[in-house]
Every structure is written in structure tokens, then in C-alpha cells.
Short mmCIF file of C-alpha atoms and ligand atoms in Angstrom, two decimals:
data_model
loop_
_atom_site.label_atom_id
_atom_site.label_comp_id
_atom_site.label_asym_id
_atom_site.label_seq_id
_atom_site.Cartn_x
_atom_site.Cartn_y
_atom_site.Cartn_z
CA UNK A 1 -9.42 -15.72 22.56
CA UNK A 2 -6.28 -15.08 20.46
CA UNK A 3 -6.26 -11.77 18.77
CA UNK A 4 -3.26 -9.99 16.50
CA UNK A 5 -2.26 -6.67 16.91
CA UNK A 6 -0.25 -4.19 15.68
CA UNK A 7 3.25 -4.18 17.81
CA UNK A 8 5.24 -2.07 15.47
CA UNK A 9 4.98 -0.36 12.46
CA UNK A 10 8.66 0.77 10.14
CA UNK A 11 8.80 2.31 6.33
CA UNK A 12 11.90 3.35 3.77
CA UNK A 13 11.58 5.53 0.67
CA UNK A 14 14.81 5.28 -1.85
CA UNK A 15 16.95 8.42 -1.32
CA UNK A 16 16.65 9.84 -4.75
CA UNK A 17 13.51 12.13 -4.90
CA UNK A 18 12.59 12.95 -8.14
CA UNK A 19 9.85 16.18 -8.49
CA UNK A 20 6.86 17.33 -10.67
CA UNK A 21 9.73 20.16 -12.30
CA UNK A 22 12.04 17.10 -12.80
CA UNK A 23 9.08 15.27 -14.67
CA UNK A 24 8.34 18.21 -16.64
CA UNK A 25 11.73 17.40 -18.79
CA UNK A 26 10.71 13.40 -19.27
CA UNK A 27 7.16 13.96 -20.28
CA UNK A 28 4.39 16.36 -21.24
CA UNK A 29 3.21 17.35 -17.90
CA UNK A 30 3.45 20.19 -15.97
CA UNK A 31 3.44 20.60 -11.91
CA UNK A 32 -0.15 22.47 -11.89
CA UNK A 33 -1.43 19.20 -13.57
CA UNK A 34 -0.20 16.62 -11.37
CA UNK A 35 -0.58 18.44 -8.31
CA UNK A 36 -4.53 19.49 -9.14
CA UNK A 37 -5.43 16.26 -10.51
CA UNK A 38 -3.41 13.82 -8.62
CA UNK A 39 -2.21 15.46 -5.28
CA UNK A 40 1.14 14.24 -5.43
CA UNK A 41 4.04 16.68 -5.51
CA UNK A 42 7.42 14.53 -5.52
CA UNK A 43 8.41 10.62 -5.40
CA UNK A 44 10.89 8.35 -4.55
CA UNK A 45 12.67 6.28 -7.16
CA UNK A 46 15.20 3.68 -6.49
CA UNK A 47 18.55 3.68 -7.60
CA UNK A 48 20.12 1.79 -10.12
CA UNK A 49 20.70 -2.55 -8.36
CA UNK A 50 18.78 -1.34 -5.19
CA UNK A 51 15.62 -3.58 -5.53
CA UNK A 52 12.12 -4.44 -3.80
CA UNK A 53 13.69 -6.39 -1.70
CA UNK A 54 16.51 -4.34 -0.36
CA UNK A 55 13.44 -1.63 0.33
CA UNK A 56 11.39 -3.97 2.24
CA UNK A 57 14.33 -5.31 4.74
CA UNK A 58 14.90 -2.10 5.36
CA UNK A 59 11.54 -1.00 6.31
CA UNK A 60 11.19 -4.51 7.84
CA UNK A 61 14.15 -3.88 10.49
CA UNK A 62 12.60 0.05 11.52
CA UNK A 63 9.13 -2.34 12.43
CA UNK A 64 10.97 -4.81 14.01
CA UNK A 65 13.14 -2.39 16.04
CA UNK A 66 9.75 -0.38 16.79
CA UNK A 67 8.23 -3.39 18.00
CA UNK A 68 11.04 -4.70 20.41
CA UNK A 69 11.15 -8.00 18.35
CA UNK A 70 13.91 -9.82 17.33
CA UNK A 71 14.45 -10.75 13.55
CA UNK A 72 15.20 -14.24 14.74
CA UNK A 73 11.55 -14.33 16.15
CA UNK A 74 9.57 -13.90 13.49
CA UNK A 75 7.56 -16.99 12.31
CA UNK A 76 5.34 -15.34 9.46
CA UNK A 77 6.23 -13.58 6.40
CA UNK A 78 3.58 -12.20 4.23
CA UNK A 79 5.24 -9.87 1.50
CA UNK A 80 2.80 -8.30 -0.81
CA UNK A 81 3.78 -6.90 -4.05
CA UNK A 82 3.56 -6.72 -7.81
CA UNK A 83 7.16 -6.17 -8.36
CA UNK A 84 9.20 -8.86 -6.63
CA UNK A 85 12.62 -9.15 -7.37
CA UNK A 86 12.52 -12.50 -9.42
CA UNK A 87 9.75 -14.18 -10.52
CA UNK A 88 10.31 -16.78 -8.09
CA UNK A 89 11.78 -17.80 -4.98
CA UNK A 90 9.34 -15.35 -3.29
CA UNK A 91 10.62 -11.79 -1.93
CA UNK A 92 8.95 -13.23 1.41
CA UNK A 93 11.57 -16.08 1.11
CA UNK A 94 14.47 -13.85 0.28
CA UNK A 95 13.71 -11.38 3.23
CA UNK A 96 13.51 -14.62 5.52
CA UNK A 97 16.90 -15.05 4.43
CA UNK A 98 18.33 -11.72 5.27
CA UNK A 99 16.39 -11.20 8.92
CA UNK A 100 17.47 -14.75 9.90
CA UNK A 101 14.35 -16.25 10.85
CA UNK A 102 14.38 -19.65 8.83
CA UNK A 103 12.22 -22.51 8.74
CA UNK A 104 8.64 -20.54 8.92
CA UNK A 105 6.26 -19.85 6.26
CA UNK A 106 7.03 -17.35 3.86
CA UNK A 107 5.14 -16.23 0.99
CA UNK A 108 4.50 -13.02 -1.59
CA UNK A 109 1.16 -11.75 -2.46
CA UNK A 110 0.31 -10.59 -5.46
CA UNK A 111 -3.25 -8.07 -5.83
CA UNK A 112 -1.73 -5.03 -7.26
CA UNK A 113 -1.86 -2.19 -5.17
CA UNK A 114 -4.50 -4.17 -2.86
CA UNK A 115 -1.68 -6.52 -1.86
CA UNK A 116 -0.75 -5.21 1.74
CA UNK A 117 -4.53 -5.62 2.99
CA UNK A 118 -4.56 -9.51 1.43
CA UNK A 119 -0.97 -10.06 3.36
CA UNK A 120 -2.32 -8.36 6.87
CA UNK A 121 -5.59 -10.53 6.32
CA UNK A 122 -4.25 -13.42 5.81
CA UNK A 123 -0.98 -12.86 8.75
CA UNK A 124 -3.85 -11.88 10.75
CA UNK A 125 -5.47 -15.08 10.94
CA UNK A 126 -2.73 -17.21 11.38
CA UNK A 127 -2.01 -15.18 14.23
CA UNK A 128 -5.41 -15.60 15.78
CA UNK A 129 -5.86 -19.04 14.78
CA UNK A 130 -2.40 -20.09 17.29
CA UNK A 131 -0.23 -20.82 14.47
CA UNK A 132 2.03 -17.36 14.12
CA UNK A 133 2.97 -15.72 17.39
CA UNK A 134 5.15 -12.61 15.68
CA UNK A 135 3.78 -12.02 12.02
CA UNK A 136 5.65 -9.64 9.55
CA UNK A 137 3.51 -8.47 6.82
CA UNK A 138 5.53 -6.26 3.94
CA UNK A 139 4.27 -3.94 1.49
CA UNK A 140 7.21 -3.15 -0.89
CA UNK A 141 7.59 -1.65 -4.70
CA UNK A 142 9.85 -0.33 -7.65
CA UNK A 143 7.17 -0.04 -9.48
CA UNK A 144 9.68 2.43 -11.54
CA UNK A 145 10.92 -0.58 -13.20
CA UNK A 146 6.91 -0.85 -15.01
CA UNK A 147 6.85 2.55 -15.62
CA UNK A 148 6.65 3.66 -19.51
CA UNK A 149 8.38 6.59 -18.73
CA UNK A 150 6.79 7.74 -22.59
CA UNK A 151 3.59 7.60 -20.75
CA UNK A 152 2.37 10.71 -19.16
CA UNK A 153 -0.91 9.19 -18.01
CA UNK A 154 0.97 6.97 -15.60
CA UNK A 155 4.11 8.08 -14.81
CA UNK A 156 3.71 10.75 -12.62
CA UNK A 157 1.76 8.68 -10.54
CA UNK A 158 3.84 5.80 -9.46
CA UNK A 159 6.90 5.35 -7.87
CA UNK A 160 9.41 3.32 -5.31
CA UNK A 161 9.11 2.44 -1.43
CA UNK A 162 8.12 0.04 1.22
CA UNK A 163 6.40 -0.66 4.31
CA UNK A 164 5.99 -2.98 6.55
CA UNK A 165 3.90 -4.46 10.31
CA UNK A 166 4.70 -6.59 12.69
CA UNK A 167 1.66 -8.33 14.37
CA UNK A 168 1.48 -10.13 17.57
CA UNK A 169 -0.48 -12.46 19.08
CA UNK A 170 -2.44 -10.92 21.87
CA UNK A 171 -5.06 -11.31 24.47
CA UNK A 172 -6.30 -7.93 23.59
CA UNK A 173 -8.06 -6.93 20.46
CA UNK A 174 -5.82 -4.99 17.88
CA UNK A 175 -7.01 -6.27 13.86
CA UNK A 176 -10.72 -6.23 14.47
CA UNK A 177 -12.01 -7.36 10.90
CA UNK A 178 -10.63 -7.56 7.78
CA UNK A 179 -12.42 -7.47 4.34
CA UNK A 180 -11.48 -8.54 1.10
CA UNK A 181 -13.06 -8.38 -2.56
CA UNK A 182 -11.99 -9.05 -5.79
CA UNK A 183 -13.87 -8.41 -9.24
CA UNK A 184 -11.79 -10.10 -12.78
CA UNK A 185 -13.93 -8.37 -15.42
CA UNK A 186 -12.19 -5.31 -14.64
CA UNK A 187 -8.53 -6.60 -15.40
CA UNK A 188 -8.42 -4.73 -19.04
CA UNK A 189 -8.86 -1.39 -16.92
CA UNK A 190 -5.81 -1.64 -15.07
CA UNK A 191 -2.73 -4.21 -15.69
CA UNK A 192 1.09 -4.19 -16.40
CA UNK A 193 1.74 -5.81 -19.74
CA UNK A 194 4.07 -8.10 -21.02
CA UNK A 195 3.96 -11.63 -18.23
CA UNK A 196 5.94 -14.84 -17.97
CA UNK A 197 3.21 -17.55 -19.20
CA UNK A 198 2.15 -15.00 -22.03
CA UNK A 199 5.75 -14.67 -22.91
CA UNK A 200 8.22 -11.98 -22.29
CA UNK A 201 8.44 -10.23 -25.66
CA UNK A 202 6.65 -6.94 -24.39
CA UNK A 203 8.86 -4.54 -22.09
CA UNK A 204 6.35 -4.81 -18.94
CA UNK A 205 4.89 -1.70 -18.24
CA UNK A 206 1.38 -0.35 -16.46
CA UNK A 207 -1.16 0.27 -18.69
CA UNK A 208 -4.31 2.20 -16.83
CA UNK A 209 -7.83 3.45 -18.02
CA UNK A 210 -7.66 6.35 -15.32
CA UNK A 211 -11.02 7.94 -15.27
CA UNK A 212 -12.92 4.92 -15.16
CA UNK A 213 -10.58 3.46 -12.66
CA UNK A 214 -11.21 6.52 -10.61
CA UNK A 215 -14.63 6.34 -10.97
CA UNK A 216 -14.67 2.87 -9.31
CA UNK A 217 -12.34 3.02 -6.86
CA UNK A 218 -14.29 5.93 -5.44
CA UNK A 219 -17.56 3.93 -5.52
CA UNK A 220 -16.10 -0.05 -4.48
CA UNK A 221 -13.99 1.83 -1.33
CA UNK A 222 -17.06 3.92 -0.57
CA UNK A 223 -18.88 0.38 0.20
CA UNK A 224 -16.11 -1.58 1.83
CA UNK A 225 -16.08 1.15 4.22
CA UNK A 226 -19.59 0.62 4.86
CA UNK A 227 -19.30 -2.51 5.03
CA UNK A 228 -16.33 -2.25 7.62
CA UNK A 229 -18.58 -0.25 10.09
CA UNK A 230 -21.45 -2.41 9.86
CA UNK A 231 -19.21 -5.63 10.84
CA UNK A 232 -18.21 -3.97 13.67
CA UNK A 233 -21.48 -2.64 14.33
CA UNK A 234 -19.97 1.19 14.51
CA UNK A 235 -21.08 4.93 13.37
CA UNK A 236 -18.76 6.57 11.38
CA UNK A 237 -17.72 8.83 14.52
CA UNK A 238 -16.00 5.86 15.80
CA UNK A 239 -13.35 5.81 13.49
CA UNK A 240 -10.48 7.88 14.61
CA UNK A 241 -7.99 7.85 11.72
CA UNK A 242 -8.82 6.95 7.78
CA UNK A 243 -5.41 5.48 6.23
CA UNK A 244 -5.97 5.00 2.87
CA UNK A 245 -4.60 4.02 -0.38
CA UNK A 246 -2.32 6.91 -1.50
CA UNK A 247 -3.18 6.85 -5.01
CA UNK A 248 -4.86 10.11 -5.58
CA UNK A 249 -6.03 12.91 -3.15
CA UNK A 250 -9.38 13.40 -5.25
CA UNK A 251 -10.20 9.37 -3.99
CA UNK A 252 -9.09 9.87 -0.45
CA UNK A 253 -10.96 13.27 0.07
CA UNK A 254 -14.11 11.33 -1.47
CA UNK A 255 -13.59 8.38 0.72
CA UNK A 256 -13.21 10.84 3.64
CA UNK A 257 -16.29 12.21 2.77
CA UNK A 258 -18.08 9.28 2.98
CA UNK A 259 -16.95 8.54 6.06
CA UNK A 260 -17.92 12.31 7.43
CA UNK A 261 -13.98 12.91 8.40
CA UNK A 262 -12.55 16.18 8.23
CA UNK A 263 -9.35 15.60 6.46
CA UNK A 264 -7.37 16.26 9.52
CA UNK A 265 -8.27 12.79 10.47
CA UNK A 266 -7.25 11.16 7.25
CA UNK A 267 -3.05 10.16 6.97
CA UNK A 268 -2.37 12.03 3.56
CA UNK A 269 1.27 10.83 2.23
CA UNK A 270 0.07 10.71 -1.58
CA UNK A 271 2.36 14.33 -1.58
CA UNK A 272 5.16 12.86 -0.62
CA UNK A 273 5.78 9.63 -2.67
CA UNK A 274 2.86 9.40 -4.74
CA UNK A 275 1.02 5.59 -5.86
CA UNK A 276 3.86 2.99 -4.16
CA UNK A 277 1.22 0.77 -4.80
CA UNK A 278 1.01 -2.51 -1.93
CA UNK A 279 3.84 -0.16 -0.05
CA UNK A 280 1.00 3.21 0.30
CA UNK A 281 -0.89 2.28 3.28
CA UNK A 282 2.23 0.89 5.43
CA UNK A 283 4.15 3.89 4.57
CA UNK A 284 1.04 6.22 5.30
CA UNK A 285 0.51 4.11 8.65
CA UNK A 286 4.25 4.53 9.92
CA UNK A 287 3.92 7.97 9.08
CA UNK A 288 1.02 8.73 11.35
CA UNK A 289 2.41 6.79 13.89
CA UNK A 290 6.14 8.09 13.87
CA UNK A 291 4.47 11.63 13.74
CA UNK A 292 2.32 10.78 16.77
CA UNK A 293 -0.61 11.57 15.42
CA UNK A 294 -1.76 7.85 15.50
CA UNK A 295 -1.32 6.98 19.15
CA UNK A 296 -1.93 3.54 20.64
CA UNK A 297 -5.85 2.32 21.50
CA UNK A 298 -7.08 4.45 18.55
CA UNK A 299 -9.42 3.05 15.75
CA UNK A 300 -7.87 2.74 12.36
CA UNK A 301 -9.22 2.24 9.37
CA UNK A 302 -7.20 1.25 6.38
CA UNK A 303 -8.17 0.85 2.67
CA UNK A 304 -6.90 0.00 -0.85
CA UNK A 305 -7.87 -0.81 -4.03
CA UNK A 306 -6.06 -2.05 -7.28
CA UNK A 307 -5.40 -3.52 -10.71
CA UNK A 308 -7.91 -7.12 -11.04
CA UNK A 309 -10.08 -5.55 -9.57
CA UNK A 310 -9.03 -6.08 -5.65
CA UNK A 311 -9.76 -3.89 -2.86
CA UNK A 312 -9.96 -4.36 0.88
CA UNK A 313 -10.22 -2.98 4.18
CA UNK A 314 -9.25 -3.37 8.04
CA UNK A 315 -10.38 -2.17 11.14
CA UNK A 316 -7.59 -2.17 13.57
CA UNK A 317 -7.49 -0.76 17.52
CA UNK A 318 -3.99 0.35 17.32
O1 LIG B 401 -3.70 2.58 -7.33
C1 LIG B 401 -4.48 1.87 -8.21
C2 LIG B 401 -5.68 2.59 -8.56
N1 LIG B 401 -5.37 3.71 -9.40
C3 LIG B 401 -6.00 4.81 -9.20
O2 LIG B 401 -6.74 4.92 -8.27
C4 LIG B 401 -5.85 5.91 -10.20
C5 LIG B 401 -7.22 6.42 -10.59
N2 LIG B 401 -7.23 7.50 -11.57
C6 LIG B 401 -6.74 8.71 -11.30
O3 LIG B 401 -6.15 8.97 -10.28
C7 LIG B 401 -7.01 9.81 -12.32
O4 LIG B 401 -8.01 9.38 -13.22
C8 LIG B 401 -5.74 10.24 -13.10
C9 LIG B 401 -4.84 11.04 -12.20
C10 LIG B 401 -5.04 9.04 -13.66
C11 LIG B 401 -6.15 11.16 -14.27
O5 LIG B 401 -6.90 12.27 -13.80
P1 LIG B 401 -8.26 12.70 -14.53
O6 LIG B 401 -8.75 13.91 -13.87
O7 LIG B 401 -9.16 11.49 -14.54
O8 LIG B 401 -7.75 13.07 -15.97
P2 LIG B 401 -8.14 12.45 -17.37
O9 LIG B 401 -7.58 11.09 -17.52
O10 LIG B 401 -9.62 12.65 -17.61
O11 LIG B 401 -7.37 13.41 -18.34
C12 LIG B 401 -7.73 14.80 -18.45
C13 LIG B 401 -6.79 15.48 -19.44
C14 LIG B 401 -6.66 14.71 -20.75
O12 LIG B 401 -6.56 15.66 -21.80
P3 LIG B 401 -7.85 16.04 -22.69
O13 LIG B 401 -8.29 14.75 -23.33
O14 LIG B 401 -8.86 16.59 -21.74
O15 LIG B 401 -7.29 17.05 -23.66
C15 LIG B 401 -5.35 13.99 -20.63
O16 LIG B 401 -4.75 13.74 -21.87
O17 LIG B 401 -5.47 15.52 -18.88
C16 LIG B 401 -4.53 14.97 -19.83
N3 LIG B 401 -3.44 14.36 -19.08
C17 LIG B 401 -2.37 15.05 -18.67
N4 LIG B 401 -2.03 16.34 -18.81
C18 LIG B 401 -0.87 16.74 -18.25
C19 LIG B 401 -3.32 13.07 -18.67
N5 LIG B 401 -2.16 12.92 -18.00
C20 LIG B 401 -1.55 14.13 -17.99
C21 LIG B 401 -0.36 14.61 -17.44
N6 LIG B 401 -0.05 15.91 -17.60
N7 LIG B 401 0.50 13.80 -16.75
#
């Protein structure tokens, strides 16, 4: 039996940090308000030129390095993200191109802030079905550059960085399960407008009902979790570490709640770089691990949920 597992696990945030004080001058916010309601207390935006792309390599060659693999060996690129760098050839391509590791397939994913768990799903099984022996699976963002900076519903909440996996082939088990959902009739709710087919007129920019998104998020990640534990047939005690979706602390201390976990066992980054969208559970993964909190043979349990609906899970032995 062919399983995948984790081998190495790298991140990058752009170097300019920009604060809740900072947003105070752009919009109508104030620090108290952002850091009660949302959790987050600073973000990383990129710099003028530097792009998703230029993010991802970099948090690409930190999990390669971290996993003892060469650039040249990787045979799988699964780059999830709602912000690619051109609407086509694929960031996935373009990063092939930089590591060095041509030939192989190479592809972006696109489910919104859900788009990291659809790229480790699908690398995942690739890897277990004999065709990928060294998987990288990316979750990069500037999701600055579809911010209405007017907007003071949604931008303090999102912001620039990357993330990224590498996942072997192994005898032992490391992704246990993955799970992935998706529900359309909630695309009005949450959805960056202006779009190539519907024509480019309209500066794109993310447009978010935030309370009822909230209200959802809380309630569909509540159930994949479930769901997640009863695949595996495990209790909640069994999980070790919750790394969720950074989108908002109120959602990750109601998801932790759920699970029973103290949120000493949860990897809270939300603080530090607020929604990166598909980049948030990488970077809050690397995190944990560089940190050594997460240590290897622990039970993982990663979540995140987006714009479409989408939302999935995995249950990884690290
Ligand atoms: O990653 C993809 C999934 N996305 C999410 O998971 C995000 C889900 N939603 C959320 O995280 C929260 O709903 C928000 C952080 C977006 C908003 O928090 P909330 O507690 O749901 O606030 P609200 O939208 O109900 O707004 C409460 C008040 C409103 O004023 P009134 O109508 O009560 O006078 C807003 O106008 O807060 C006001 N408000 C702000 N005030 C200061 C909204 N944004 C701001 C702001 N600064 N930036």
C-alpha cells in the first residue's frame, strides 16, 4: 500500500507589514474593531511587481529544503489560488519553470480560500495511486490586488503570502483522508467581481456578505470535522493539533469548540497575517512545525472554507 505523507513543510510572507493603526488612515476602522471582531492584528502586503508567484517559489524552496528534496525531483505541482499571476499559463506551470522540474504535470486550483485542501487532495492521490513519487502542493495569494481598499468590510481582513507541502510517497501512513464539498447557491455571498468571460470592465475586487458567511462557515466546518473523525473512526481526543483556516478567530475558537480542544492545541496565525486565503493553512502548518509545536507522528487536522461555497478537510499523521 502506497501512502503520501508530509516530508516538508516551507512558508513566505511579503516583507512589508502593514498594521490595524496603519489601516486606521485608509478606512473607517479602528484597531479595537478588527482585533475584537476579526482576531487579526497586522498583515503582509506585497510590494509593488512582486507577485503570487514570486511568493509561492519562495515558500516552495523553504519546503523543499525542509524536506531534503531536490527541485529537480519534483513530479507534481498542484498550486491553488484565486489570484494567479495571469489568467493563464497556470502559476503551477510558471513555478515548474523556476524550480526546474519540467515535463510533469502542473496545474492551478481555483476554490477560493478552500483551494490548498482541493490541491493536497488531489496531489495526495496521485501520490498513492503510483503516479507522483515527490508532490508539491502550493497555497499562494496577493489577494491585495482584489482588495477595494474603499471597503472597510473587507479590507482589513485579507492580505498577501504563501505556503506550500511537499508530499512523498510512503509505505507509512501520513494523509489519512481527505474531504471535499462544494455548495454553488452560495456564490452571491462571497465572490470577487469583475471576470474574464463576463468581461473585464469592473476593477476586480472581493465582495463578501460577512455575517452570513460567518454563520456558515461555522456550521459547514463544524460537520466536515465530524465527518473527518467518523472516516477515520476516531474521538475527538485523538486529534492532536486543529490547523485551520485563518480567517477569523471567532470561527476557529468555534471550530475548536466543537472539536473539545483547548485553544492551545489549535495553530492560531490569523494575528499575524490575517485571511491569505488558499495560503492560511500552509502558512499556519509551517508555523507549528518550524515552532516545534507540531512534531512528527502527531494527528493533524486541517480545515478551510471559501467563496462558491467550498470547504474541506484532511486528516494527516504528520
Ligand atoms: O475566508 C473566507 C471565508 N470568510 C470568512 O470566513 C469571513 C466570515 N465573516 C467574518 O469574519 C465576520 O462576519 C466579519 C469580520 C467580516 C464581520 O464581523 P461581524 O461581527 O459579523 O460584523 P458585522 O458585519 O455584523 O458588522 C457589525 C458592525 C456594522 O455596523 P452596524 O451596522 O452595527 O452599525 C458594520 O458596519 O461593524 C461595522 N463594521 C466595521 N466597523 C469598523 C464592519 N466592518 C468594520 C470595520 N471597522 N472594518
Amino acid at each position: 500500500m502506497i501512502y503520501s505523507r508530509i516530508s516538508g513543510t516551507g512558508s513566505y510572507l511579503p516583507e512589508r507589514v502593514v498594521t490595524n493603526a496603519d489601516l486606521e488612515k485608509v478606512v473607517d476602522t479602528t484597531d479595537e474593531w478588527i482585533r475584537t471582531r476579526t482576531g487579526i492584528e497586522r498583515r503582509h502586503l506585497a510590494r509593488e511587481g512582486e507577485t503570487t508567484l514570486d511568493l509561492a517559489e519562495k515558500a516552495a524552496r523553504r519546503a523543499l529544503e525542509a524536506a531534503n528534496v531536490a527541485p529537480g525531483d519534483i513530479d507534481f505541482i498542484a498550486f491553488g489560488t484565486t489570484t494567479p499571476d495571469l489568467i493563464f499559463p497556470n502559476c503551477g506551470v510558471m513555478l515548474q519553470e523556476r524550480l526546474g522540474c519540467l515535463g510533469s504535470p502542473a496545474f492551478s486550483v481555483e476554490t477560493a480560500c478552500a483551494s490548498f485542501m482541493y490541491a493536497l487532495s488531489i496531489a495526495d492521490k496521485y501520490v498513492r495511486c503510483g503516479e507522483s513519487k515527490r508532490a508539491l502542493v502550493i497555497g499562494a495569494e496577493t489577494l491585495s490586488r482584489i482588495t477595494d481598499w474603499s471597503d472597510r468590510t473587507t479590507a482589513v481582513l485579507f492580505a498577501d503570502g504563501a505556503g506550500a507541502v511537499v508530499l512523498e510517497a510512503s509505505d507509512a501512513p501520513g494523509i489519512l483522508s481527505t474531504h471535499l464539498h462544494a455548495d454553488g447557491r452560495y456564490q452571491e455571498m462571497l465572490y470577487c467581481k469583475g471576470g474574464v468571460s463576463r468581461g473585464l470592465a469592473e476593477k476586480p475586487a472581493i465582495v463578501m456578505a460577512g455575517k452570513e458567511v460567518f454563520k456558515i462557515a461555522v456550521t459547514k466546518l463544524g460537520a466536515v470535522v465530524d465527518e473527518t473523525l467518523a472516516a477515520n473512526g476516531l474521538e475527538r481526543s485523538a486529534i492532536d493539533w486543529l490547523v485551520p483556516h485563518q480567517a477569523n478567530i471567532r470561527i476557529i475558537q468555534a471550530t475548536a469548540a466543537k472539536l473539545d480542544m483547548p485553544l492551545e492545541k489549535v495553530i492560531v496565525t490569523v494575528q499575524d497575517h490575517g485571511n491569505t486565503s488558499a495560503a492560511s493553512v500552509p502558512l499556519a502548518l509551517d508555523a507549528g512545525v518550524r515552532d516545534g509545536r507540531i512534531k512528527r507522528g502527531e494527528l493533524l487536522l486541517l480545515e478551510a472554507f471559501g467563496g462558491g461555497f467550498t470547504w474541506g478537510s484532511a486528516l494527516v499523521r504528520f
